[in-house]
Amino acid sequence: NQIYLDGQTALVTGASSGIGKATAIELGQARANVAVNYAGNSVGAEEAADIIIKNGGKAITVKGDVSKQDQVKSMFATTIKEFGTLDILVNNAGLQKDAPFLEMTLEDWNFVLDVNLTGQFLCAQEAVREFKRRGPRPEISASLGKIICMSSVHEIIPWAGHINYAASKGGVMLFMKSLAQELGPSKIRVNSIAPGAIKTPINTSAWHTPEAEEKLLKLIPYKRVGLTSDVGNVAVFLASDLSDYIHGETIFVDGGMSLYPGFEDGNG
Ligand code: NAD
């Protein structure tokens, strides 16, 4: 059941670690050319690109802060110059800056909204410009282009102490759905992935000790913490024509975290 994306180019934002890095590697495994974005330290992005190239694929690293329009434009320009065009955008870059409500500064609020929501807007706009400029290539893909937004279970689950993050992901939900409505007639597919708890640097404290992991598993009916490959596999599927009729959807990759696990003992 291997999916192949021959002749297609993907840009993955925030791909120097965690879910983005794994997704970049899996897209490369599926034979897409991959632009591996990083914001600051290039080490993780270079590792991902090296793995793709060692596996026989093509990859470059592209520096850019997704919340800065000039940097976004330049990373898209570099990608298109290198590979000719772009077919797949994975809007993955995201971060947390947690604080109780009254301690949250305006800077904390803006920082998270700028990266997690505005960053997705800026990157999607550049991607759609390129999809439309290039036009259809039915021999390569059924659609004009694919945008995959990395959301979170917190697009629907409220999260005390993380209101900037939850607001950003709630925003991603209607950003994605509105964009899907607007771009469907242009044959551009737009979907989201909503991960639950995946083992990455963003949430190390939630799983790095056996006690923390046990507490976390209470929130996960399937009783295992997610792996980055769980998300990467779904991203490859959403990037491929196997999912050609999935449009404007959020796919939850969460071991059932969004199933109200507090009710699993039948009480309530
Ligand atoms: P991570 O911290 O490993 O990865 C986030 C990446 O985004 C990092 O590589 C970071 O450098 C990059 N980044 C941050 N700011 C950036 C900017 N301004 N421009 C470009 N890149 C930037 O964490 P992760 O868990 O892999 O997170 C990836 C995505 O998945 C995020 O959008 C996150 O909200 C989402 N997510 C993660 C989980 C989880 O359990 N790990 C759950 C739900 C959603």
PDB file of C-alpha atoms and ligand atoms in Angstrom:
ATOM      1  CA  ASN A   1       0.000   0.000   0.000  1.00  0.00           C
ATOM      2  CA  GLN A   2       2.924   2.359  -0.468  1.00  0.00           C
ATOM      3  CA  ILE A   3       1.777   5.782  -1.710  1.00  0.00           C
ATOM      4  CA  TYR A   4       3.917   7.489  -4.360  1.00  0.00           C
ATOM      5  CA  LEU A   5       4.048  11.214  -5.027  1.00  0.00           C
ATOM      6  CA  ASP A   6       6.467  11.129  -7.955  1.00  0.00           C
ATOM      7  CA  GLY A   7       6.969  14.472  -9.665  1.00  0.00           C
ATOM      8  CA  GLN A   8       5.416  16.427  -6.802  1.00  0.00           C
ATOM      9  CA  THR A   9       7.075  18.921  -4.501  1.00  0.00           C
ATOM     10  CA  ALA A  10       6.144  19.456  -0.860  1.00  0.00           C
ATOM     11  CA  LEU A  11       7.084  22.240   1.523  1.00  0.00           C
ATOM     12  CA  VAL A  12       6.843  21.343   5.218  1.00  0.00           C
ATOM     13  CA  THR A  13       7.046  24.227   7.687  1.00  0.00           C
ATOM     14  CA  GLY A  14       8.637  23.778  11.095  1.00  0.00           C
ATOM     15  CA  ALA A  15      10.304  20.591   9.877  1.00  0.00           C
ATOM     16  CA  SER A  16      13.464  20.662  11.988  1.00  0.00           C
ATOM     17  CA  SER A  17      11.868  18.547  14.725  1.00  0.00           C
ATOM     18  CA  GLY A  18       8.909  16.475  15.828  1.00  0.00           C
ATOM     19  CA  ILE A  19       5.909  16.009  13.565  1.00  0.00           C
ATOM     20  CA  GLY A  20       7.212  18.274  10.786  1.00  0.00           C
ATOM     21  CA  LYS A  21      10.539  16.442  10.560  1.00  0.00           C
ATOM     22  CA  ALA A  22       8.832  13.032  10.453  1.00  0.00           C
ATOM     23  CA  THR A  23       6.339  14.263   7.861  1.00  0.00           C
ATOM     24  CA  ALA A  24       9.111  15.636   5.650  1.00  0.00           C
ATOM     25  CA  ILE A  25      10.934  12.290   5.814  1.00  0.00           C
ATOM     26  CA  GLU A  26       7.756  10.318   5.034  1.00  0.00           C
ATOM     27  CA  LEU A  27       6.912  12.578   2.074  1.00  0.00           C
ATOM     28  CA  GLY A  28      10.441  11.969   0.805  1.00  0.00           C
ATOM     29  CA  GLN A  29       9.926   8.230   1.284  1.00  0.00           C
ATOM     30  CA  ALA A  30       6.825   8.615  -0.910  1.00  0.00           C
ATOM     31  CA  ARG A  31       9.155  10.141  -3.564  1.00  0.00           C
ATOM     32  CA  ALA A  32       8.038  13.762  -3.301  1.00  0.00           C
ATOM     33  CA  ASN A  33      10.733  16.437  -3.545  1.00  0.00           C
ATOM     34  CA  VAL A  34      10.802  18.076  -0.145  1.00  0.00           C
ATOM     35  CA  ALA A  35      11.627  21.605   1.021  1.00  0.00           C
ATOM     36  CA  VAL A  36      12.370  21.280   4.733  1.00  0.00           C
ATOM     37  CA  ASN A  37      11.679  24.570   6.503  1.00  0.00           C
ATOM     38  CA  TYR A  38      13.355  25.671   9.715  1.00  0.00           C
ATOM     39  CA  ALA A  39      13.186  28.961  11.571  1.00  0.00           C
ATOM     40  CA  GLY A  40      16.397  29.142  13.610  1.00  0.00           C
ATOM     41  CA  ASN A  41      18.752  26.213  14.126  1.00  0.00           C
ATOM     42  CA  SER A  42      19.225  24.282  10.865  1.00  0.00           C
ATOM     43  CA  VAL A  43      20.547  21.022  12.373  1.00  0.00           C
ATOM     44  CA  GLY A  44      17.276  19.081  12.506  1.00  0.00           C
ATOM     45  CA  ALA A  45      16.220  20.241   9.044  1.00  0.00           C
ATOM     46  CA  GLU A  46      19.584  19.163   7.610  1.00  0.00           C
ATOM     47  CA  GLU A  47      19.181  15.750   9.263  1.00  0.00           C
ATOM     48  CA  ALA A  48      15.750  15.345   7.645  1.00  0.00           C
ATOM     49  CA  ALA A  49      17.060  16.427   4.232  1.00  0.00           C
ATOM     50  CA  ASP A  50      20.054  14.053   4.555  1.00  0.00           C
ATOM     51  CA  ILE A  51      17.755  11.128   5.359  1.00  0.00           C
ATOM     52  CA  ILE A  52      15.576  11.892   2.325  1.00  0.00           C
ATOM     53  CA  ILE A  53      18.609  12.164   0.047  1.00  0.00           C
ATOM     54  CA  LYS A  54      20.141   8.938   1.464  1.00  0.00           C
ATOM     55  CA  ASN A  55      16.829   7.215   0.692  1.00  0.00           C
ATOM     56  CA  GLY A  56      17.245   8.275  -2.949  1.00  0.00           C
ATOM     57  CA  GLY A  57      14.993  11.358  -2.848  1.00  0.00           C
ATOM     58  CA  LYS A  58      15.478  15.071  -3.348  1.00  0.00           C
ATOM     59  CA  ALA A  59      15.395  17.623  -0.530  1.00  0.00           C
ATOM     60  CA  ILE A  60      16.566  21.107   0.351  1.00  0.00           C
ATOM     61  CA  THR A  61      16.424  23.082   3.587  1.00  0.00           C
ATOM     62  CA  VAL A  62      14.774  26.499   3.532  1.00  0.00           C
ATOM     63  CA  LYS A  63      15.129  29.043   6.311  1.00  0.00           C
ATOM     64  CA  GLY A  64      12.175  31.228   7.219  1.00  0.00           C
ATOM     65  CA  ASP A  65       9.954  32.392  10.047  1.00  0.00           C
ATOM     66  CA  VAL A  66       6.376  31.599   8.975  1.00  0.00           C
ATOM     67  CA  SER A  67       5.043  34.674  10.768  1.00  0.00           C
ATOM     68  CA  LYS A  68       7.121  37.070   8.632  1.00  0.00           C
ATOM     69  CA  GLN A  69       5.744  37.691   5.144  1.00  0.00           C
ATOM     70  CA  ASP A  70       9.077  38.573   3.508  1.00  0.00           C
ATOM     71  CA  GLN A  71      10.699  35.393   4.860  1.00  0.00           C
ATOM     72  CA  VAL A  72       7.721  33.287   3.752  1.00  0.00           C
ATOM     73  CA  LYS A  73       7.921  34.736   0.236  1.00  0.00           C
ATOM     74  CA  SER A  74      11.634  34.032   0.073  1.00  0.00           C
ATOM     75  CA  MET A  75      11.332  30.402   1.221  1.00  0.00           C
ATOM     76  CA  PHE A  76       8.632  29.739  -1.387  1.00  0.00           C
ATOM     77  CA  ALA A  77      10.747  31.430  -4.073  1.00  0.00           C
ATOM     78  CA  THR A  78      13.740  29.232  -3.146  1.00  0.00           C
ATOM     79  CA  THR A  79      11.601  26.074  -3.230  1.00  0.00           C
ATOM     80  CA  ILE A  80      10.061  26.910  -6.611  1.00  0.00           C
ATOM     81  CA  LYS A  81      13.435  27.872  -8.071  1.00  0.00           C
ATOM     82  CA  GLU A  82      14.914  24.554  -6.946  1.00  0.00           C
ATOM     83  CA  PHE A  83      12.081  22.190  -7.885  1.00  0.00           C
ATOM     84  CA  GLY A  84      10.128  24.158 -10.534  1.00  0.00           C
ATOM     85  CA  THR A  85       6.833  24.370  -8.671  1.00  0.00           C
ATOM     86  CA  LEU A  86       4.974  23.325  -5.519  1.00  0.00           C
ATOM     87  CA  ASP A  87       2.166  20.766  -5.145  1.00  0.00           C
ATOM     88  CA  ILE A  88       1.836  20.188  -1.393  1.00  0.00           C
ATOM     89  CA  LEU A  89       2.050  22.556   1.565  1.00  0.00           C
ATOM     90  CA  VAL A  90       2.159  21.133   5.082  1.00  0.00           C
ATOM     91  CA  ASN A  91       1.415  24.064   7.378  1.00  0.00           C
ATOM     92  CA  ASN A  92       3.005  22.469  10.427  1.00  0.00           C
ATOM     93  CA  ALA A  93       5.024  25.131  12.294  1.00  0.00           C
ATOM     94  CA  GLY A  94       3.563  25.810  15.702  1.00  0.00           C
ATOM     95  CA  LEU A  95       4.470  26.527  19.294  1.00  0.00           C
ATOM     96  CA  GLN A  96       3.125  27.099  22.800  1.00  0.00           C
ATOM     97  CA  LYS A  97       3.704  29.945  25.246  1.00  0.00           C
ATOM     98  CA  ASP A  98       1.611  28.921  28.211  1.00  0.00           C
ATOM     99  CA  ALA A  99       0.460  31.072  31.113  1.00  0.00           C
ATOM    100  CA  PRO A 100      -2.568  31.395  33.387  1.00  0.00           C
ATOM    101  CA  PHE A 101      -4.989  33.884  31.857  1.00  0.00           C
ATOM    102  CA  LEU A 102      -4.160  36.900  34.011  1.00  0.00           C
ATOM    103  CA  GLU A 103      -0.426  36.292  33.681  1.00  0.00           C
ATOM    104  CA  MET A 104      -0.522  35.975  29.907  1.00  0.00           C
ATOM    105  CA  THR A 105       1.058  39.028  28.318  1.00  0.00           C
ATOM    106  CA  LEU A 106      -0.045  40.551  25.048  1.00  0.00           C
ATOM    107  CA  GLU A 107       3.343  39.435  23.675  1.00  0.00           C
ATOM    108  CA  ASP A 108       2.600  35.802  24.667  1.00  0.00           C
ATOM    109  CA  TRP A 109      -0.803  36.047  22.987  1.00  0.00           C
ATOM    110  CA  ASN A 110       0.455  37.658  19.771  1.00  0.00           C
ATOM    111  CA  PHE A 111       3.504  35.386  19.529  1.00  0.00           C
ATOM    112  CA  VAL A 112       1.395  32.210  19.437  1.00  0.00           C
ATOM    113  CA  LEU A 113      -1.323  33.643  17.178  1.00  0.00           C
ATOM    114  CA  ASP A 114       1.312  35.038  14.786  1.00  0.00           C
ATOM    115  CA  VAL A 115       3.073  31.699  14.308  1.00  0.00           C
ATOM    116  CA  ASN A 116       0.197  29.208  14.648  1.00  0.00           C
ATOM    117  CA  LEU A 117      -2.522  31.082  12.733  1.00  0.00           C
ATOM    118  CA  THR A 118      -1.078  33.999  10.742  1.00  0.00           C
ATOM    119  CA  GLY A 119       1.809  31.758   9.667  1.00  0.00           C
ATOM    120  CA  GLN A 120      -0.680  29.316   8.132  1.00  0.00           C
ATOM    121  CA  PHE A 121      -2.410  32.210   6.314  1.00  0.00           C
ATOM    122  CA  LEU A 122       0.838  33.580   4.880  1.00  0.00           C
ATOM    123  CA  CYS A 123       2.116  30.194   3.706  1.00  0.00           C
ATOM    124  CA  ALA A 124      -1.230  29.113   2.233  1.00  0.00           C
ATOM    125  CA  GLN A 125      -1.438  32.355   0.251  1.00  0.00           C
ATOM    126  CA  GLU A 126       1.974  31.777  -1.333  1.00  0.00           C
ATOM    127  CA  ALA A 127       1.122  28.135  -2.062  1.00  0.00           C
ATOM    128  CA  VAL A 128      -2.179  28.995  -3.750  1.00  0.00           C
ATOM    129  CA  ARG A 129      -0.476  31.693  -5.841  1.00  0.00           C
ATOM    130  CA  GLU A 130       1.937  29.055  -7.128  1.00  0.00           C
ATOM    131  CA  PHE A 131      -0.749  26.394  -7.712  1.00  0.00           C
ATOM    132  CA  LYS A 132      -2.727  28.867  -9.846  1.00  0.00           C
ATOM    133  CA  ARG A 133       0.324  30.187 -11.689  1.00  0.00           C
ATOM    134  CA  ARG A 134       1.417  26.675 -12.646  1.00  0.00           C
ATOM    135  CA  GLY A 135      -2.019  25.324 -13.559  1.00  0.00           C
ATOM    136  CA  PRO A 136      -3.241  21.713 -13.668  1.00  0.00           C
ATOM    137  CA  ARG A 137      -1.044  18.706 -14.371  1.00  0.00           C
ATOM    138  CA  PRO A 138      -3.530  15.825 -14.447  1.00  0.00           C
ATOM    139  CA  GLU A 139      -0.756  13.317 -15.130  1.00  0.00           C
ATOM    140  CA  ILE A 140       0.812  14.259 -11.779  1.00  0.00           C
ATOM    141  CA  SER A 141      -2.201  14.820  -9.503  1.00  0.00           C
ATOM    142  CA  ALA A 142      -5.994  15.019  -9.700  1.00  0.00           C
ATOM    143  CA  SER A 143      -6.031  18.355  -7.885  1.00  0.00           C
ATOM    144  CA  LEU A 144      -4.283  21.659  -8.517  1.00  0.00           C
ATOM    145  CA  GLY A 145      -2.613  21.484  -5.125  1.00  0.00           C
ATOM    146  CA  LYS A 146      -2.989  20.290  -1.556  1.00  0.00           C
ATOM    147  CA  ILE A 147      -2.781  22.198   1.708  1.00  0.00           C
ATOM    148  CA  ILE A 148      -2.555  20.285   4.979  1.00  0.00           C
ATOM    149  CA  CYS A 149      -2.949  22.350   8.136  1.00  0.00           C
ATOM    150  CA  MET A 150      -1.515  21.000  11.384  1.00  0.00           C
ATOM    151  CA  SER A 151      -4.192  21.706  13.922  1.00  0.00           C
ATOM    152  CA  SER A 152      -4.678  19.961  17.281  1.00  0.00           C
ATOM    153  CA  VAL A 153      -7.346  18.239  19.340  1.00  0.00           C
ATOM    154  CA  HIS A 154      -7.460  21.710  20.919  1.00  0.00           C
ATOM    155  CA  GLU A 155      -9.319  22.979  17.875  1.00  0.00           C
ATOM    156  CA  ILE A 156     -12.328  21.503  19.711  1.00  0.00           C
ATOM    157  CA  ILE A 157     -11.124  20.691  23.254  1.00  0.00           C
ATOM    158  CA  PRO A 158     -10.823  23.788  25.471  1.00  0.00           C
ATOM    159  CA  TRP A 159      -7.467  24.037  27.296  1.00  0.00           C
ATOM    160  CA  ALA A 160      -7.170  26.067  30.495  1.00  0.00           C
ATOM    161  CA  GLY A 161      -3.818  27.738  30.903  1.00  0.00           C
ATOM    162  CA  HIS A 162      -3.225  27.611  27.146  1.00  0.00           C
ATOM    163  CA  ILE A 163      -5.828  30.031  25.797  1.00  0.00           C
ATOM    164  CA  ASN A 164      -3.550  31.509  23.146  1.00  0.00           C
ATOM    165  CA  TYR A 165      -2.766  28.023  21.795  1.00  0.00           C
ATOM    166  CA  ALA A 166      -6.385  26.813  21.897  1.00  0.00           C
ATOM    167  CA  ALA A 167      -7.583  30.044  20.250  1.00  0.00           C
ATOM    168  CA  SER A 168      -4.968  29.625  17.517  1.00  0.00           C
ATOM    169  CA  LYS A 169      -6.040  26.053  16.774  1.00  0.00           C
ATOM    170  CA  GLY A 170      -9.754  26.925  16.938  1.00  0.00           C
ATOM    171  CA  GLY A 171      -8.832  29.599  14.414  1.00  0.00           C
ATOM    172  CA  VAL A 172      -7.016  27.060  12.230  1.00  0.00           C
ATOM    173  CA  MET A 173     -10.226  24.991  12.098  1.00  0.00           C
ATOM    174  CA  LEU A 174     -12.349  27.716  10.512  1.00  0.00           C
ATOM    175  CA  PHE A 175      -9.421  29.084   8.525  1.00  0.00           C
ATOM    176  CA  MET A 176      -9.055  25.642   6.944  1.00  0.00           C
ATOM    177  CA  LYS A 177     -12.786  25.083   6.375  1.00  0.00           C
ATOM    178  CA  SER A 178     -13.366  28.571   4.920  1.00  0.00           C
ATOM    179  CA  LEU A 179     -10.345  28.182   2.669  1.00  0.00           C
ATOM    180  CA  ALA A 180     -11.605  24.771   1.526  1.00  0.00           C
ATOM    181  CA  GLN A 181     -14.974  26.308   0.673  1.00  0.00           C
ATOM    182  CA  GLU A 182     -13.333  29.124  -1.282  1.00  0.00           C
ATOM    183  CA  LEU A 183     -10.715  27.050  -3.107  1.00  0.00           C
ATOM    184  CA  GLY A 184     -12.688  23.863  -3.832  1.00  0.00           C
ATOM    185  CA  PRO A 185     -13.930  25.181  -7.198  1.00  0.00           C
ATOM    186  CA  SER A 186     -10.267  25.769  -8.148  1.00  0.00           C
ATOM    187  CA  LYS A 187      -9.588  22.081  -7.364  1.00  0.00           C
ATOM    188  CA  ILE A 188      -7.278  22.920  -4.477  1.00  0.00           C
ATOM    189  CA  ARG A 189      -7.777  20.492  -1.595  1.00  0.00           C
ATOM    190  CA  VAL A 190      -7.483  21.803   1.944  1.00  0.00           C
ATOM    191  CA  ASN A 191      -7.630  19.629   5.070  1.00  0.00           C
ATOM    192  CA  SER A 192      -6.326  19.513   8.624  1.00  0.00           C
ATOM    193  CA  ILE A 193      -4.762  16.932  10.866  1.00  0.00           C
ATOM    194  CA  ALA A 194      -5.586  17.252  14.564  1.00  0.00           C
ATOM    195  CA  PRO A 195      -2.964  15.330  16.554  1.00  0.00           C
ATOM    196  CA  GLY A 196      -3.649  14.325  20.144  1.00  0.00           C
ATOM    197  CA  ALA A 197      -0.618  13.681  22.341  1.00  0.00           C
ATOM    198  CA  ILE A 198       2.375  12.896  20.142  1.00  0.00           C
ATOM    199  CA  LYS A 199       5.862  12.397  21.596  1.00  0.00           C
ATOM    200  CA  THR A 200       7.773  15.510  20.441  1.00  0.00           C
ATOM    201  CA  PRO A 201       9.802  18.309  22.033  1.00  0.00           C
ATOM    202  CA  ILE A 202       6.657  20.528  22.309  1.00  0.00           C
ATOM    203  CA  ASN A 203       5.199  18.380  25.123  1.00  0.00           C
ATOM    204  CA  THR A 204       8.129  16.459  26.659  1.00  0.00           C
ATOM    205  CA  SER A 205       6.932  17.176  30.205  1.00  0.00           C
ATOM    206  CA  ALA A 206       3.664  15.325  29.491  1.00  0.00           C
ATOM    207  CA  TRP A 207       5.362  11.954  28.835  1.00  0.00           C
ATOM    208  CA  HIS A 208       9.033  11.955  29.877  1.00  0.00           C
ATOM    209  CA  THR A 209       8.528  10.214  33.235  1.00  0.00           C
ATOM    210  CA  PRO A 210       6.473   7.015  33.801  1.00  0.00           C
ATOM    211  CA  GLU A 211       4.203   8.982  36.193  1.00  0.00           C
ATOM    212  CA  ALA A 212       3.577  11.718  33.623  1.00  0.00           C
ATOM    213  CA  GLU A 213       2.911   9.133  30.920  1.00  0.00           C
ATOM    214  CA  GLU A 214       0.453   7.240  33.136  1.00  0.00           C
ATOM    215  CA  LYS A 215      -1.471  10.463  33.795  1.00  0.00           C
ATOM    216  CA  LEU A 216      -1.499  11.263  30.085  1.00  0.00           C
ATOM    217  CA  LEU A 217      -2.793   7.782  29.176  1.00  0.00           C
ATOM    218  CA  LYS A 218      -5.944   8.501  31.205  1.00  0.00           C
ATOM    219  CA  LEU A 219      -6.820  10.939  28.399  1.00  0.00           C
ATOM    220  CA  ILE A 220      -6.207   8.410  25.612  1.00  0.00           C
ATOM    221  CA  PRO A 221      -8.743   5.560  25.157  1.00  0.00           C
ATOM    222  CA  TYR A 222      -6.339   3.657  22.856  1.00  0.00           C
ATOM    223  CA  LYS A 223      -3.773   3.673  25.716  1.00  0.00           C
ATOM    224  CA  ARG A 224      -0.627   4.669  23.922  1.00  0.00           C
ATOM    225  CA  VAL A 225       1.036   8.002  23.327  1.00  0.00           C
ATOM    226  CA  GLY A 226       1.214   8.912  19.628  1.00  0.00           C
ATOM    227  CA  LEU A 227       4.317   8.772  17.456  1.00  0.00           C
ATOM    228  CA  THR A 228       5.330  11.337  14.871  1.00  0.00           C
ATOM    229  CA  SER A 229       4.945   8.642  12.186  1.00  0.00           C
ATOM    230  CA  ASP A 230       1.245   8.277  13.145  1.00  0.00           C
ATOM    231  CA  VAL A 231       0.802  11.851  11.942  1.00  0.00           C
ATOM    232  CA  GLY A 232       3.277  11.675   9.037  1.00  0.00           C
ATOM    233  CA  ASN A 233       1.435   8.691   7.532  1.00  0.00           C
ATOM    234  CA  VAL A 234      -1.840  10.595   7.494  1.00  0.00           C
ATOM    235  CA  ALA A 235      -0.137  13.631   5.966  1.00  0.00           C
ATOM    236  CA  VAL A 236       1.155  11.460   3.094  1.00  0.00           C
ATOM    237  CA  PHE A 237      -2.348  10.042   2.579  1.00  0.00           C
ATOM    238  CA  LEU A 238      -3.890  13.542   2.542  1.00  0.00           C
ATOM    239  CA  ALA A 239      -1.218  14.675   0.079  1.00  0.00           C
ATOM    240  CA  SER A 240      -2.043  11.829  -2.300  1.00  0.00           C
ATOM    241  CA  ASP A 241      -4.870  11.210  -4.754  1.00  0.00           C
ATOM    242  CA  LEU A 242      -6.059   8.323  -2.525  1.00  0.00           C
ATOM    243  CA  SER A 243      -7.759  11.064  -0.491  1.00  0.00           C
ATOM    244  CA  ASP A 244      -8.933  13.056  -3.522  1.00  0.00           C
ATOM    245  CA  TYR A 245     -12.539  13.315  -2.291  1.00  0.00           C
ATOM    246  CA  ILE A 246     -11.590  14.417   1.244  1.00  0.00           C
ATOM    247  CA  HIS A 247     -11.894  18.183   1.363  1.00  0.00           C
ATOM    248  CA  GLY A 248     -12.424  20.610   4.249  1.00  0.00           C
ATOM    249  CA  GLU A 249     -12.031  17.865   6.857  1.00  0.00           C
ATOM    250  CA  THR A 250     -10.074  17.581  10.064  1.00  0.00           C
ATOM    251  CA  ILE A 251      -8.689  14.082  10.600  1.00  0.00           C
ATOM    252  CA  PHE A 252      -8.113  13.458  14.305  1.00  0.00           C
ATOM    253  CA  VAL A 253      -4.976  11.387  14.946  1.00  0.00           C
ATOM    254  CA  ASP A 254      -5.384  11.121  18.681  1.00  0.00           C
ATOM    255  CA  GLY A 255      -5.975   7.537  19.889  1.00  0.00           C
ATOM    256  CA  GLY A 256      -9.475   8.694  20.822  1.00  0.00           C
ATOM    257  CA  MET A 257      -8.496  11.698  22.936  1.00  0.00           C
ATOM    258  CA  SER A 258     -11.437  13.626  21.493  1.00  0.00           C
ATOM    259  CA  LEU A 259     -13.935  10.931  22.638  1.00  0.00           C
ATOM    260  CA  TYR A 260     -14.520  12.451  26.102  1.00  0.00           C
ATOM    261  CA  PRO A 261     -12.404   9.735  27.829  1.00  0.00           C
ATOM    262  CA  GLY A 262     -13.639  10.925  31.247  1.00  0.00           C
ATOM    263  CA  PHE A 263     -16.832   9.010  30.440  1.00  0.00           C
ATOM    264  CA  GLU A 264     -15.102   5.703  29.499  1.00  0.00           C
ATOM    265  CA  ASP A 265     -16.138   3.911  32.717  1.00  0.00           C
ATOM    266  CA  GLY A 266     -19.817   4.402  31.821  1.00  0.00           C
ATOM    267  CA  ASN A 267     -20.508   6.746  34.736  1.00  0.00           C
ATOM    268  CA  GLY A 268     -21.501  10.347  34.423  1.00  0.00           C
TER     269      GLY A 268
HETATM  270  P1  NAD B   1       8.007  20.750  17.798  1.00  0.00           P
HETATM  271  O1  NAD B   1       8.281  21.813  18.783  1.00  0.00           O
HETATM  272  O2  NAD B   1       8.908  19.580  17.738  1.00  0.00           O
HETATM  273  O3  NAD B   1       7.921  21.330  16.332  1.00  0.00           O
HETATM  274  C1  NAD B   1       7.468  22.616  16.020  1.00  0.00           C
HETATM  275  C2  NAD B   1       8.360  23.157  14.946  1.00  0.00           C
HETATM  276  O4  NAD B   1       7.905  24.447  14.540  1.00  0.00           O
HETATM  277  C3  NAD B   1       9.814  23.322  15.428  1.00  0.00           C
HETATM  278  O5  NAD B   1      10.660  22.719  14.489  1.00  0.00           O
HETATM  279  C4  NAD B   1       9.998  24.826  15.461  1.00  0.00           C
HETATM  280  O6  NAD B   1      11.312  25.221  15.179  1.00  0.00           O
HETATM  281  C5  NAD B   1       9.036  25.264  14.373  1.00  0.00           C
HETATM  282  N1  NAD B   1       8.680  26.681  14.477  1.00  0.00           N
HETATM  283  C6  NAD B   1       8.315  27.373  15.578  1.00  0.00           C
HETATM  284  N2  NAD B   1       8.104  28.654  15.260  1.00  0.00           N
HETATM  285  C7  NAD B   1       8.334  28.769  13.927  1.00  0.00           C
HETATM  286  C8  NAD B   1       8.282  29.846  13.014  1.00  0.00           C
HETATM  287  N3  NAD B   1       7.949  31.077  13.414  1.00  0.00           N
HETATM  288  N4  NAD B   1       8.578  29.605  11.718  1.00  0.00           N
HETATM  289  C9  NAD B   1       8.928  28.366  11.305  1.00  0.00           C
HETATM  290  N5  NAD B   1       8.996  27.315  12.128  1.00  0.00           N
HETATM  291  C10 NAD B   1       8.704  27.515  13.425  1.00  0.00           C
HETATM  292  O7  NAD B   1       6.512  20.290  18.088  1.00  0.00           O
HETATM  293  P2  NAD B   1       5.531  19.327  17.285  1.00  0.00           P
HETATM  294  O8  NAD B   1       4.776  18.583  18.293  1.00  0.00           O
HETATM  295  O9  NAD B   1       6.252  18.568  16.232  1.00  0.00           O
HETATM  296  O10 NAD B   1       4.543  20.395  16.636  1.00  0.00           O
HETATM  297  C11 NAD B   1       4.232  20.431  15.259  1.00  0.00           C
HETATM  298  C12 NAD B   1       2.801  20.884  15.069  1.00  0.00           C
HETATM  299  O11 NAD B   1       1.921  19.908  15.607  1.00  0.00           O
HETATM  300  C13 NAD B   1       2.456  22.198  15.785  1.00  0.00           C
HETATM  301  O12 NAD B   1       1.615  22.986  14.957  1.00  0.00           O
HETATM  302  C14 NAD B   1       1.720  21.738  17.015  1.00  0.00           C
HETATM  303  O13 NAD B   1       0.816  22.710  17.489  1.00  0.00           O
HETATM  304  C15 NAD B   1       0.998  20.520  16.460  1.00  0.00           C
HETATM  305  N6  NAD B   1       0.547  19.573  17.485  1.00  0.00           N
HETATM  306  C16 NAD B   1       1.433  18.825  18.207  1.00  0.00           C
HETATM  307  C17 NAD B   1       0.950  17.936  19.152  1.00  0.00           C
HETATM  308  C18 NAD B   1       1.847  17.047  19.972  1.00  0.00           C
HETATM  309  O14 NAD B   1       1.337  16.336  20.826  1.00  0.00           O
HETATM  310  N7  NAD B   1       3.148  17.029  19.771  1.00  0.00           N
HETATM  311  C19 NAD B   1      -0.411  17.834  19.372  1.00  0.00           C
HETATM  312  C20 NAD B   1      -1.281  18.617  18.636  1.00  0.00           C
HETATM  313  C21 NAD B   1      -0.780  19.482  17.689  1.00  0.00           C
END
